[in-house]
Amino acid sequence: MATLLSTTDLTAQFGGLTAVDRVNLTVEEGSVTGLIGPNGAGKTTAFNMISGFLTPTSGSVNFAGREITGHAPHRLAKLGMSRTFQHTSIFANLTVRENILVGMHLKIDQPFFRTLTGRIKPVDEDAVREILNLLELADRAKIQAGSLPYGDQRKLEIAIALAVGPRLLLLDEPAAGMNPEEAMRLVGVIRMIQKRDITVLLVEHNMRLVMGVCDRIHVLEHGRKIAEGTPAEIAANPRVIEVYLGKGQANA
Amino acid sequence: MTRQTLTGILLFGLAAAVPAFVANPFYLHTGIALMVNIVLALSLNFILGYVGEKSLGHAAFYGIGGYTAAILAINYALPAWLTLIAGAFVSGLFGLIVGYPSLRLRGPYFAIATLGFGAILQLIATNWVAVTKGPMGMPGVPPISLPNPFGAGFVFSTERPYYYLALIFVALTCWITYRLANSRTGRAFVAIHENVDLAESVGIDTFNFKMIAFLLGTVLAGLIGAFNAHYTNFISPKALEPYLTLNAVTMVIIGGEGTLAGPIVGAVLVTFLPEVLRVAEQYRMVFFGLILLISIIYAPSGIVGLVRNIAGRREAARHGNAA
Ligand SMILES: Nc1ncnc2c1ncn2[C@@H]1O[C@H](COP(=O)(O)OP(=O)(O)OP(=O)(O)O)[C@@H](O)[C@H]1O
Ligand SMILES: [Mg+2]
C-alpha cells in the first residue's frame, strides 16, 4: 500500500506550550487509521495542521505525493482532503439537503458568470441521495439542520465531508455525544466509507469504536507520539495502558 | 413556473403600468426614489446579507458612482450610457482596493476598512474643491440621453423615462440576486455566513466569494449612484453621508438579510415610514437607528423572517407536528 498522508516532525507551539511535538504520522492509502490519546494530547491540533487550519510551527505535511504544509483548507479540499470538527459544525440554518449541496461545492459545475447569463447545469441529485442514504438521513432532507437531534447532526457532519468527494477523510471525535447504539452504527458507516476507497484518519475516545474499525493506531500523549501499531498491539502496549489507566494499574 | 417567479413578473408588470395611470410627476418621482433605494439595498445585501460581512461604508460606493458620472459628464461631456458604466466600474475598482486587503483577514478589519473608507471619501468630496466643487456639490449634471445615430438623441426630459430606466435596474438587480441565490455561488455566500471554517473545509475559496459579493454590490451601488446624479442633475458630499449607509443597512436588516424580498420590503419602509410618521429631517438618523436596534433584538431575520416563521408554524400545525 502507498502512503497517502505523512507528517514529518510536525510541531505546534502556543506560546510556551508545545501542543504537538515532532510528530511523525503515516496513513496508508485505503486504511482506517486511528489517532488516540488522552484529553489535551494534541490530536485536534495535529488535525488542524494537516487540514490547513493551523500553520505548523515547524515540520511538514505530505499528502498524495506533494508537500502541502501551510496550504489553505479550500486548496486541500481540492486535492482530496476533507474533515469534520470536534465541536459540531454544520450549516445550522440550511436544510439537510442544502448542507450536502454546499459540501458538493467543488463538484457542482455552475460558474459565476454562467449563473448570471445562461442555463446552469442542475445538481446531481443521485449523488445527493446516495450520501443521504449512506448516513441514514434521507427522510430528513428538508429539515433545518440546526433542529436535528444531536446524533443526526453528527452524522450530517460526516455527510458534508463525504460530499466533498475526498480521498482522505479526517474525523475528529465523530461519536462524541452519540448514544452507544449510534456509536456502534458508526462502525458500519466507517467501513462503508472505507469500501468506497476513501482513507480515514480517525480521532476518537470511544475505544470500542476505535478498536473495532481501525487498521492501525497512533497514540499521542502530551504532544508526543508514544506508540504505533495494530489495535491488538496497542491494546497490549504497557505504555499505552499506563497512559490510559494511570500508573500502577498497567497490570490490572 | 414557481410561485416566486410569478409574483416577480406580476409585480414588475404592475410597476411598469404605473406611469400609464399616474400622471402626477411627484408620484413618479417617489417611485424613482424608491427604486434607487431598492437597488441600493439589494446591492448591499450581497455582502451584508448573504455573506454576512459588515460593510459599513456603502454610501461611499454610491457616491463614487455619482461623482464619476458627474465629473465625466460635466467636464468631458461624455454620453450618459458611458458615464453610467464608468460610475459602476470606478466604484467596483474602489471595492477591489478596499476589499482585497481587508476581506482576507478574520475579525473586524473589513468593517473598519469600509467605515474608514466612507469617512475618507466624504472628506475628499468636501475638500478637494478643484475636482468636486467642495461642500456645495456639483449642479448641472446633464440629463440622460440615448444616442441616435440618425438624428437628435432622445433626452430624458420628464420623470417617465427615468422611471423605466430605474425599473430596468431594479429588474437587473433582482435577476442577479435571484439567479445567484439558487446557484453554487449563492450557496457559497450563505455557507460563509453560516460557518466560515466548514465552508473552507469543503473547498469554498471563502476570500474569493467574499470578493465576488462585495464587487457585485459596489458595482451596482456605483451604477445607481451614477443614475441618481443624472436624474437629480446634482451630486454633493451628501451622497456619501453615513446617514445613507445607515439607511441601506436598515433596509437590509429590517426587511430580512440574505433574501430577495427582504431588502425590497426594507426599502419600501425606509422610503415611506418617515413620511408617513412625519419624522422631522434632523431626527431621522435617530429614528432609523432605533428601528434598526429594535429589529436586531426582536426580529434578527427581519420582516421576511417573521412572516416565514409564522407561515412555517402554520404549515407545521397543519401537518400535525411541531418540527
Ligand atoms: N489555539 C490554541 N491556543 C493555545 N493553546 C491551545 C490552542 N489549541 C490547543 N491548545 C492547547 O494545546 C493542547 C492540545 O490541545 P488539543 O485540542 O489538540 O488536544 P486534543 O488531543 O484534541 O484533546 P481532546 O481529546 O480534549 O479534544 C491543549 O493543552 C490545549 O489547551
Ligand atoms: Mg480534540
Coordinates of C-alpha atoms and ligand atoms in Angstrom, one line a residue:
Chain A
M1 CA 0.0 0.0 0.0
A2 CA 1.1 3.5 -0.7
T3 CA 1.4 6.3 1.8
L4 CA -1.4 8.8 1.3
L5 CA -0.6 11.2 4.2
S6 CA 2.6 11.6 6.2
T7 CA 3.8 14.2 8.7
T8 CA 7.5 14.9 9.4
D9 CA 8.4 16.3 12.8
L10 CA 5.1 18.1 12.9
T11 CA 5.2 20.7 15.7
A12 CA 2.8 23.3 17.1
Q13 CA 3.6 25.7 19.8
F14 CA 1.3 28.1 21.5
G15 CA 3.4 30.5 23.4
G16 CA 5.4 28.3 25.8
L17 CA 3.2 25.2 25.3
T18 CA 4.2 22.6 22.8
A19 CA 0.9 21.1 21.9
V20 CA 2.3 18.8 19.2
D21 CA 5.9 17.9 19.4
R22 CA 7.8 16.5 16.5
V23 CA 5.2 14.0 15.5
N24 CA 5.6 11.6 12.6
L25 CA 2.4 10.0 11.3
T26 CA 1.8 7.9 8.2
V27 CA -1.6 7.0 6.9
E28 CA -1.7 4.3 4.2
E29 CA -4.0 4.6 1.3
G30 CA -7.2 2.7 1.9
S31 CA -6.7 2.3 5.6
V32 CA -8.7 3.4 8.6
T33 CA -6.0 4.9 10.9
G34 CA -6.7 5.9 14.5
L35 CA -5.2 8.8 16.3
I36 CA -5.8 8.5 20.1
G37 CA -4.6 9.9 23.3
P38 CA -5.9 11.5 26.5
N39 CA -7.5 14.9 26.6
G40 CA -5.2 17.7 25.6
A41 CA -2.8 15.2 23.9
G42 CA -2.7 17.4 20.7
K43 CA -4.9 15.3 18.4
T44 CA -7.1 18.2 17.3
T45 CA -4.1 20.5 16.9
A46 CA -2.5 17.9 14.7
F47 CA -5.7 17.7 12.6
N48 CA -5.7 21.4 12.3
M49 CA -2.2 21.5 10.9
I50 CA -2.9 18.6 8.5
S51 CA -6.1 20.2 7.2
G52 CA -4.6 23.7 6.8
F53 CA -6.4 25.5 9.6
L54 CA -3.2 26.0 11.6
T55 CA 0.3 26.6 10.2
P56 CA 2.8 24.3 11.9
T57 CA 5.5 26.0 13.9
S58 CA 7.9 23.5 12.2
G59 CA 7.8 20.3 10.4
S60 CA 5.9 19.3 7.3
V61 CA 2.8 17.6 5.9
N62 CA 2.8 15.5 2.8
F63 CA -0.4 14.5 1.0
A64 CA -0.8 12.4 -2.1
G65 CA 2.8 12.8 -3.0
R66 CA 3.1 16.5 -2.5
E67 CA 4.1 18.9 0.3
I68 CA 1.1 20.7 1.5
T69 CA 2.4 22.4 4.6
G70 CA 0.5 25.7 5.2
H71 CA -1.9 25.3 2.2
A72 CA -5.3 26.9 2.8
P73 CA -8.1 24.4 3.7
H74 CA -10.0 25.0 0.5
R75 CA -6.9 24.1 -1.6
L76 CA -6.6 20.9 0.3
A77 CA -10.2 20.1 -0.3
K78 CA -9.5 20.4 -4.0
L79 CA -6.6 17.9 -3.6
G80 CA -9.0 15.5 -1.9
M81 CA -8.9 16.1 1.8
S82 CA -12.0 16.8 3.9
R83 CA -12.7 16.8 7.6
T84 CA -15.2 17.1 10.4
F85 CA -14.7 19.2 13.5
Q86 CA -14.7 18.1 17.2
H87 CA -17.4 20.6 18.0
T88 CA -20.4 20.0 15.9
S89 CA -20.0 22.1 12.8
I90 CA -22.9 22.2 10.3
F91 CA -24.7 24.9 8.4
A92 CA -27.5 25.2 11.0
N93 CA -29.9 27.4 9.2
L94 CA -29.8 25.4 6.0
T95 CA -31.8 22.3 5.3
V96 CA -30.0 18.9 5.4
R97 CA -30.1 18.7 1.7
E98 CA -28.7 22.2 1.3
N99 CA -25.9 21.2 3.7
I100 CA -25.0 18.4 1.3
L101 CA -25.1 20.8 -1.7
V102 CA -22.7 23.1 0.0
G103 CA -20.5 20.1 0.6
M104 CA -20.6 19.3 -3.1
H105 CA -19.3 22.8 -3.9
L106 CA -16.3 21.5 -5.9
K107 CA -18.3 19.0 -7.9
I108 CA -21.1 21.3 -8.9
D109 CA -20.3 22.9 -12.3
Q110 CA -22.0 26.3 -12.0
P111 CA -19.5 29.0 -12.8
F112 CA -20.4 32.5 -11.6
F113 CA -20.8 34.2 -14.9
R114 CA -22.8 31.4 -16.4
T115 CA -25.1 31.6 -13.4
L116 CA -25.9 35.2 -14.4
T117 CA -26.1 34.8 -18.2
G118 CA -27.4 31.4 -19.1
R119 CA -28.5 27.9 -18.3
I120 CA -26.7 26.2 -15.5
K121 CA -26.3 22.5 -15.1
P122 CA -28.6 21.1 -12.4
V123 CA -27.2 19.5 -9.3
D124 CA -26.5 15.7 -9.4
E125 CA -29.5 14.6 -7.3
D126 CA -28.4 11.0 -7.4
A127 CA -25.1 11.9 -5.6
V128 CA -27.1 13.8 -3.0
R129 CA -29.4 10.9 -2.4
E130 CA -26.6 8.4 -2.2
I131 CA -24.8 10.4 0.6
L132 CA -28.1 10.9 2.5
N133 CA -28.8 7.2 2.3
L134 CA -25.4 6.2 3.5
L135 CA -25.7 8.3 6.6
E136 CA -29.4 7.3 7.0
L137 CA -30.6 10.9 6.7
A138 CA -32.7 10.6 3.6
D139 CA -36.0 11.2 5.4
R140 CA -34.5 14.3 7.0
A141 CA -33.6 16.1 3.7
K142 CA -35.9 19.0 4.1
I143 CA -35.4 19.6 7.8
Q144 CA -33.4 22.6 9.0
A145 CA -30.1 21.1 10.1
G146 CA -30.0 23.1 13.4
S147 CA -33.2 21.4 14.5
L148 CA -31.9 17.8 14.0
P149 CA -31.3 15.7 17.1
Y150 CA -27.7 15.8 18.2
G151 CA -26.8 12.4 16.9
D152 CA -28.1 13.2 13.4
Q153 CA -26.2 16.5 13.4
R154 CA -23.0 14.5 13.9
K155 CA -23.9 12.2 11.1
L156 CA -24.7 15.2 8.9
E157 CA -21.2 16.5 9.5
I158 CA -19.8 13.3 8.1
A159 CA -22.2 13.5 5.2
I160 CA -21.0 17.0 4.4
A161 CA -17.3 16.0 4.4
L162 CA -18.2 13.0 2.2
A163 CA -20.0 15.2 -0.2
V164 CA -16.6 16.8 -1.0
G165 CA -15.6 13.6 -2.6
P166 CA -12.4 13.1 -0.6
R167 CA -9.6 10.7 -0.9
L168 CA -8.8 11.3 2.8
L169 CA -11.4 11.9 5.4
L170 CA -10.4 13.3 8.8
L171 CA -12.9 12.6 11.6
D172 CA -12.5 14.4 14.9
E173 CA -14.4 12.5 17.6
P174 CA -17.4 11.7 15.4
A175 CA -19.0 9.6 18.1
A176 CA -18.8 12.2 20.9
G177 CA -22.3 12.9 22.1
M178 CA -23.8 9.9 20.3
N179 CA -25.6 7.2 22.3
P180 CA -23.9 3.8 22.4
E181 CA -26.1 2.4 19.7
E182 CA -25.5 5.3 17.3
A183 CA -21.8 5.0 18.1
M184 CA -21.7 1.3 17.1
R185 CA -23.6 2.0 13.9
L186 CA -20.8 4.4 13.1
V187 CA -18.5 1.3 12.7
G188 CA -20.7 0.2 9.8
V189 CA -20.6 3.7 8.3
I190 CA -16.9 4.0 8.5
R191 CA -16.5 0.5 6.9
M192 CA -18.8 1.6 4.1
I193 CA -16.6 4.7 3.6
Q194 CA -13.5 2.6 3.5
K195 CA -15.2 0.4 0.9
R196 CA -15.5 3.4 -1.3
D197 CA -11.7 3.7 -1.4
I198 CA -11.7 6.6 1.0
T199 CA -8.9 6.6 3.5
V200 CA -9.9 7.6 7.0
L201 CA -7.9 9.2 9.8
L202 CA -10.0 9.0 13.0
V203 CA -9.7 10.7 16.3
E204 CA -11.9 9.1 18.9
H205 CA -12.2 8.4 22.6
N206 CA -14.7 5.6 22.2
M207 CA -12.3 2.6 22.4
R208 CA -14.8 0.0 21.2
L209 CA -15.2 2.0 18.1
V210 CA -11.5 2.7 17.6
M211 CA -10.5 -1.0 18.2
G212 CA -13.4 -2.2 16.0
V213 CA -12.7 -0.2 12.9
C214 CA -9.0 0.8 12.8
D215 CA -6.3 -1.0 10.8
R216 CA -3.6 1.0 12.6
I217 CA -3.4 3.3 15.5
H218 CA -1.1 6.1 16.6
V219 CA -1.1 7.2 20.2
L220 CA -0.3 10.7 21.4
E221 CA 0.4 11.9 24.8
H222 CA 1.4 15.5 25.8
G223 CA 2.1 16.2 22.1
R224 CA 4.4 13.3 21.6
K225 CA 3.8 10.1 19.8
I226 CA 4.3 7.3 22.2
A227 CA 3.1 4.2 20.3
E228 CA 2.0 3.0 16.9
G229 CA 0.6 -0.4 15.8
T230 CA -2.3 -2.6 15.1
P231 CA -5.3 -2.4 17.5
A232 CA -4.1 -5.7 19.2
E233 CA -0.5 -4.3 19.6
I234 CA -1.8 -1.0 21.0
A235 CA -4.2 -2.8 23.4
A236 CA -1.2 -4.8 24.7
N237 CA 1.2 -1.9 24.9
P238 CA 2.2 -1.3 28.5
R239 CA 3.0 2.4 27.9
V240 CA -0.4 3.0 26.4
I241 CA -2.2 1.1 29.2
E242 CA -0.3 3.2 31.7
V243 CA -1.4 6.4 30.0
Y244 CA -5.0 5.4 29.8
L245 CA -5.4 3.8 33.2
G246 CA -2.8 5.6 35.2
K247 CA 0.5 4.4 36.8
G248 CA 0.5 1.2 38.8
Q249 CA -2.6 -0.2 37.1
A250 CA -0.8 -1.4 34.0
N251 CA -1.1 -5.0 35.2
A252 CA -4.6 -4.8 36.4
Chain B
M1 CA -43.0 28.3 -13.2
T2 CA -42.6 28.8 -9.5
R3 CA -44.8 31.0 -7.4
Q4 CA -41.9 33.2 -6.7
T5 CA -41.2 33.9 -10.4
L6 CA -44.9 34.5 -11.0
T7 CA -45.1 37.0 -8.1
G8 CA -42.0 38.7 -9.5
I9 CA -43.4 39.1 -13.0
L10 CA -46.7 40.3 -11.7
L11 CA -45.0 43.0 -9.5
F12 CA -42.9 44.2 -12.4
G13 CA -45.9 44.2 -14.7
L14 CA -47.7 46.4 -12.1
A15 CA -44.8 48.7 -11.6
A16 CA -44.4 49.1 -15.4
A17 CA -48.1 50.0 -15.7
V18 CA -47.9 52.7 -13.1
P19 CA -46.9 55.6 -15.4
A20 CA -49.8 54.8 -17.6
F21 CA -52.2 55.7 -14.8
V22 CA -50.3 58.1 -12.7
A23 CA -49.8 61.5 -14.3
N24 CA -48.6 63.4 -11.2
P25 CA -44.8 63.7 -11.5
F26 CA -44.4 63.8 -7.8
Y27 CA -45.7 60.2 -7.5
L28 CA -43.3 59.1 -10.3
H29 CA -40.5 60.9 -8.5
T30 CA -41.3 59.0 -5.3
G31 CA -41.4 55.7 -7.3
I32 CA -37.9 56.5 -8.7
A33 CA -36.5 57.4 -5.3
L34 CA -37.9 54.1 -4.0
M35 CA -36.3 52.1 -6.8
V36 CA -33.0 53.8 -6.2
N37 CA -33.3 52.7 -2.6
I38 CA -34.2 49.1 -3.7
V39 CA -31.1 48.8 -5.9
L40 CA -29.0 50.3 -3.1
A41 CA -30.4 47.8 -0.5
L42 CA -30.1 44.8 -2.8
S43 CA -26.5 45.8 -3.7
L44 CA -25.6 45.9 0.0
N45 CA -27.4 42.7 0.6
F46 CA -24.9 40.5 -1.3
I47 CA -22.0 41.2 1.1
L48 CA -24.0 42.2 4.3
G49 CA -27.0 39.9 3.9
Y50 CA -25.7 36.8 2.1
V51 CA -22.1 36.6 3.0
G52 CA -22.6 38.4 6.4
E53 CA -19.5 40.7 6.2
K54 CA -20.3 44.0 7.9
S55 CA -20.0 46.6 5.1
L56 CA -20.3 50.0 6.8
G57 CA -19.4 52.4 4.0
H58 CA -21.9 51.5 1.3
A59 CA -22.8 55.2 0.7
A60 CA -19.2 55.8 -0.4
F61 CA -19.7 53.5 -3.4
Y62 CA -23.0 55.1 -4.3
G63 CA -21.2 58.5 -4.1
I64 CA -18.3 57.4 -6.2
G65 CA -20.7 56.3 -8.9
G66 CA -22.4 59.7 -8.7
Y67 CA -19.2 61.8 -8.7
T68 CA -17.7 59.7 -11.5
A69 CA -20.7 60.3 -13.7
A70 CA -21.0 63.9 -12.8
I71 CA -17.3 64.7 -13.5
L72 CA -17.2 62.8 -16.8
A73 CA -20.5 64.3 -18.0
I74 CA -19.8 67.9 -16.9
N75 CA -16.1 68.2 -17.6
Y76 CA -15.7 65.8 -20.5
A77 CA -19.3 65.8 -22.0
L78 CA -19.3 62.0 -22.1
P79 CA -22.6 60.4 -23.1
A80 CA -24.8 59.0 -20.2
W81 CA -24.5 55.4 -21.2
L82 CA -20.8 55.7 -20.8
T83 CA -20.9 57.7 -17.6
L84 CA -23.3 55.1 -16.0
I85 CA -20.9 52.3 -16.9
A86 CA -17.9 54.3 -15.7
G87 CA -19.7 55.1 -12.4
A88 CA -20.2 51.3 -11.9
F89 CA -16.7 50.5 -12.9
V90 CA -14.9 53.0 -10.8
S91 CA -17.0 52.1 -7.8
G92 CA -16.1 48.4 -8.3
L93 CA -12.4 49.4 -8.7
F94 CA -12.5 51.0 -5.2
G95 CA -14.4 48.0 -4.0
L96 CA -11.4 45.9 -5.1
I97 CA -9.0 48.2 -3.4
V98 CA -10.9 48.2 -0.1
G99 CA -11.9 44.6 -0.1
Y100 CA -8.7 42.9 -1.3
P101 CA -6.6 43.5 1.8
S102 CA -9.4 43.6 4.4
L103 CA -11.6 40.6 3.3
R104 CA -8.6 38.3 3.7
L105 CA -8.5 38.9 7.4
R106 CA -10.7 37.4 10.0
G107 CA -12.2 39.8 12.6
P108 CA -13.4 43.4 12.3
Y109 CA -11.0 44.5 9.7
F110 CA -13.4 44.7 6.8
A111 CA -16.0 46.6 8.9
I112 CA -13.2 49.1 10.0
A113 CA -11.9 49.4 6.4
T114 CA -15.3 50.2 4.9
L115 CA -16.2 52.5 7.7
G116 CA -12.9 54.4 7.3
F117 CA -13.2 54.4 3.6
G118 CA -16.6 56.1 3.8
A119 CA -15.3 58.7 6.1
I120 CA -12.2 59.4 4.0
L121 CA -14.3 59.7 0.8
Q122 CA -16.6 62.2 2.4
L123 CA -13.6 64.3 3.4
I124 CA -12.2 64.2 -0.1
A125 CA -15.6 65.1 -1.7
T126 CA -15.9 68.0 0.7
N127 CA -12.3 69.3 0.5
W128 CA -11.0 68.6 -3.0
V129 CA -12.7 71.6 -4.3
A130 CA -10.8 71.7 -7.6
V131 CA -12.5 68.5 -8.7
T132 CA -15.6 68.1 -6.7
K133 CA -16.5 71.7 -6.2
G134 CA -16.5 71.0 -2.4
P135 CA -19.4 71.1 0.0
M136 CA -21.7 73.0 -2.4
G137 CA -21.7 70.0 -4.7
M138 CA -21.8 69.8 -8.5
P139 CA -25.0 71.2 -10.1
G140 CA -25.7 70.9 -13.7
V141 CA -25.2 67.2 -14.3
P142 CA -26.8 66.8 -17.7
P143 CA -29.9 64.6 -18.0
I144 CA -29.5 61.1 -19.5
S145 CA -29.9 61.0 -23.3
L146 CA -29.9 58.0 -25.5
P147 CA -27.8 58.2 -28.6
N148 CA -29.4 58.1 -32.0
P149 CA -27.1 57.6 -35.0
F150 CA -29.7 59.0 -37.4
G151 CA -30.5 62.3 -35.7
A152 CA -31.1 64.1 -32.4
G153 CA -30.7 61.8 -29.4
F154 CA -33.6 61.1 -27.0
V155 CA -33.2 63.3 -24.0
F156 CA -34.8 62.2 -20.7
S157 CA -36.7 65.4 -20.0
T158 CA -39.6 64.0 -17.8
E159 CA -39.8 61.6 -15.0
R160 CA -41.2 58.8 -17.1
P161 CA -38.1 57.6 -18.9
Y162 CA -36.2 57.8 -15.7
Y163 CA -38.9 55.7 -14.1
Y164 CA -38.5 53.0 -16.7
L165 CA -34.7 53.0 -16.6
A166 CA -34.8 52.7 -12.8
L167 CA -37.2 49.8 -13.2
I168 CA -34.8 48.1 -15.6
F169 CA -32.0 48.5 -13.0
V170 CA -34.3 47.1 -10.3
A171 CA -35.1 44.1 -12.6
L172 CA -31.4 43.6 -13.3
T173 CA -30.5 43.6 -9.6
C174 CA -33.4 41.3 -8.7
W175 CA -32.4 38.9 -11.6
I176 CA -28.8 38.7 -10.4
T177 CA -29.9 38.1 -6.8
Y178 CA -32.5 35.5 -7.8
R179 CA -30.1 33.6 -10.1
L180 CA -27.3 33.7 -7.5
A181 CA -29.4 32.6 -4.6
N182 CA -30.3 29.4 -6.5
S183 CA -26.8 28.5 -7.6
R184 CA -23.5 27.3 -6.3
T185 CA -22.3 30.9 -5.8
G186 CA -25.2 31.9 -3.7
R187 CA -24.9 28.8 -1.6
A188 CA -21.2 29.5 -1.1
F189 CA -22.2 33.1 0.1
V190 CA -24.6 31.6 2.7
A191 CA -22.2 28.9 3.7
I192 CA -19.6 31.6 4.6
H193 CA -22.2 33.4 6.6
E194 CA -23.2 30.3 8.5
N195 CA -19.9 28.7 9.2
V196 CA -16.7 30.0 7.6
D197 CA -14.4 27.2 8.7
L198 CA -16.7 24.5 7.5
A199 CA -17.1 26.4 4.2
E200 CA -13.4 26.5 3.8
S201 CA -13.1 22.8 4.6
V202 CA -15.5 21.7 1.8
G203 CA -13.4 23.6 -0.7
I204 CA -15.0 27.1 -0.9
D205 CA -12.4 29.7 -1.5
T206 CA -14.0 32.0 1.0
F207 CA -11.9 35.1 0.2
N208 CA -12.8 34.7 -3.5
F209 CA -16.5 34.5 -2.8
K210 CA -16.4 37.4 -0.4
M211 CA -14.8 39.5 -3.1
I212 CA -17.4 38.5 -5.7
A213 CA -20.2 39.5 -3.3
F214 CA -18.5 42.8 -2.4
L215 CA -17.6 43.7 -6.0
L216 CA -21.1 42.9 -7.3
G217 CA -22.5 45.2 -4.6
T218 CA -20.1 48.1 -5.2
V219 CA -20.6 47.9 -9.0
L220 CA -24.4 48.1 -8.6
A221 CA -24.2 50.8 -6.0
G222 CA -22.0 52.8 -8.3
L223 CA -24.4 52.3 -11.2
I224 CA -27.4 53.5 -9.2
G225 CA -25.4 56.4 -7.8
A226 CA -24.5 57.5 -11.3
F227 CA -28.1 57.2 -12.4
N228 CA -29.3 59.3 -9.5
A229 CA -26.7 62.0 -10.2
H230 CA -28.1 62.3 -13.7
Y231 CA -31.7 62.1 -12.6
T232 CA -31.4 64.8 -10.0
N233 CA -28.8 66.8 -12.1
F234 CA -26.8 67.1 -8.9
I235 CA -24.2 65.4 -6.7
S236 CA -22.8 66.6 -3.4
P237 CA -21.0 65.2 -0.4
K238 CA -24.4 64.4 1.0
A239 CA -24.5 61.4 -1.3
L240 CA -21.6 59.9 0.8
E241 CA -23.0 60.5 4.2
P242 CA -23.0 57.9 6.9
Y243 CA -26.8 58.6 7.1
L244 CA -27.2 57.0 3.7
T245 CA -25.2 53.9 4.7
L246 CA -27.3 53.6 7.8
N247 CA -30.4 53.8 5.6
A248 CA -29.1 51.0 3.4
V249 CA -28.2 48.8 6.4
T250 CA -31.6 49.4 7.9
M251 CA -33.3 48.4 4.7
V252 CA -31.4 45.1 4.5
I253 CA -31.8 44.2 8.2
I254 CA -35.4 45.2 8.9
G255 CA -36.6 43.6 5.7
G256 CA -34.6 40.4 6.1
E257 CA -31.0 39.9 5.2
G258 CA -29.9 37.3 2.7
T259 CA -33.2 37.2 0.9
L260 CA -34.5 38.8 -2.3
A261 CA -37.8 40.1 -0.8
G262 CA -36.3 41.4 2.4
P263 CA -34.3 44.4 1.2
I264 CA -37.2 45.4 -1.1
V265 CA -39.6 45.4 1.8
G266 CA -37.0 47.3 3.8
A267 CA -36.5 49.9 1.1
V268 CA -40.3 50.5 1.0
L269 CA -40.4 51.0 4.7
V270 CA -37.4 53.2 4.9
T271 CA -38.6 55.3 2.0
F272 CA -42.1 55.8 3.2
L273 CA -42.1 55.4 7.0
P274 CA -40.5 58.8 7.9
E275 CA -43.0 60.5 5.6
V276 CA -46.0 58.6 7.0
L277 CA -44.9 59.2 10.6
R278 CA -43.8 62.7 9.8
V279 CA -40.4 62.3 11.4
A280 CA -38.5 65.6 11.2
E281 CA -35.5 65.6 8.9
Q282 CA -33.0 66.1 11.8
Y283 CA -34.3 63.2 13.8
R284 CA -34.3 60.6 11.0
M285 CA -30.9 59.2 11.8
V286 CA -32.0 58.6 15.4
F287 CA -35.3 57.2 14.1
F288 CA -33.6 54.6 11.8
G289 CA -31.0 53.8 14.5
L290 CA -33.9 52.9 16.8
I291 CA -35.7 50.9 14.3
L292 CA -32.5 49.0 13.4
L293 CA -31.9 48.3 17.1
I294 CA -35.5 47.0 17.7
S295 CA -35.2 44.8 14.6
I296 CA -31.9 43.3 15.6
I297 CA -33.2 42.5 19.1
Y298 CA -36.7 41.3 18.3
A299 CA -36.6 40.2 14.6
P300 CA -33.0 39.4 13.6
S301 CA -34.1 37.8 10.4
G302 CA -36.3 40.8 9.5
I303 CA -39.9 41.1 8.4
V304 CA -39.4 38.4 5.8
G305 CA -38.1 36.1 8.5
L306 CA -41.0 36.8 10.8
V307 CA -43.5 36.1 8.0
R308 CA -41.7 32.9 7.1
N309 CA -41.7 31.8 10.8
I310 CA -45.4 32.3 11.1
A311 CA -46.1 30.6 7.8
G312 CA -43.8 27.7 8.8
R313 CA -45.6 27.3 12.1
R314 CA -49.0 27.2 10.3
E315 CA -47.7 24.6 7.9
A316 CA -46.3 22.5 10.8
A317 CA -49.6 22.8 12.7
R318 CA -51.5 21.7 9.6
H319 CA -49.3 18.6 9.3
G320 CA -49.8 18.0 13.0
N321 CA -46.2 18.0 14.1
A322 CA -44.0 20.6 15.7
A323 CA -40.9 20.0 13.6
Ligands
LIG1 N1 -5.3 27.9 19.9 C1 -4.7 27.5 21.0 N2 -4.1 28.3 21.8 C2 -3.4 27.9 22.9 N3 -3.4 26.6 23.3 C3 -4.1 25.7 22.6 C4 -4.8 26.1 21.4 N4 -5.3 25.0 20.8 C5 -5.0 24.0 21.6 N5 -4.2 24.4 22.7 C6 -3.7 23.5 23.7 O1 -3.0 22.5 23.1 C7 -3.1 21.3 23.8 C8 -3.6 20.2 22.9 O2 -5.0 20.5 22.5 P1 -5.8 19.7 21.5 O3 -7.1 20.3 21.4 O4 -5.0 19.5 20.3 O5 -6.0 18.3 22.3 P2 -6.8 17.0 21.9 O6 -5.9 15.9 21.9 O7 -7.6 17.3 20.7 O8 -7.8 16.9 23.2 P3 -9.3 16.4 23.4 O9 -9.3 15.0 23.4 O10 -9.7 17.0 24.7 O11 -10.0 17.0 22.2 C9 -4.0 21.6 25.0 O12 -3.3 21.8 26.1 C10 -4.7 22.8 24.5 O13 -5.1 23.6 25.7
MG2 MG -9.6 17.4 20.3

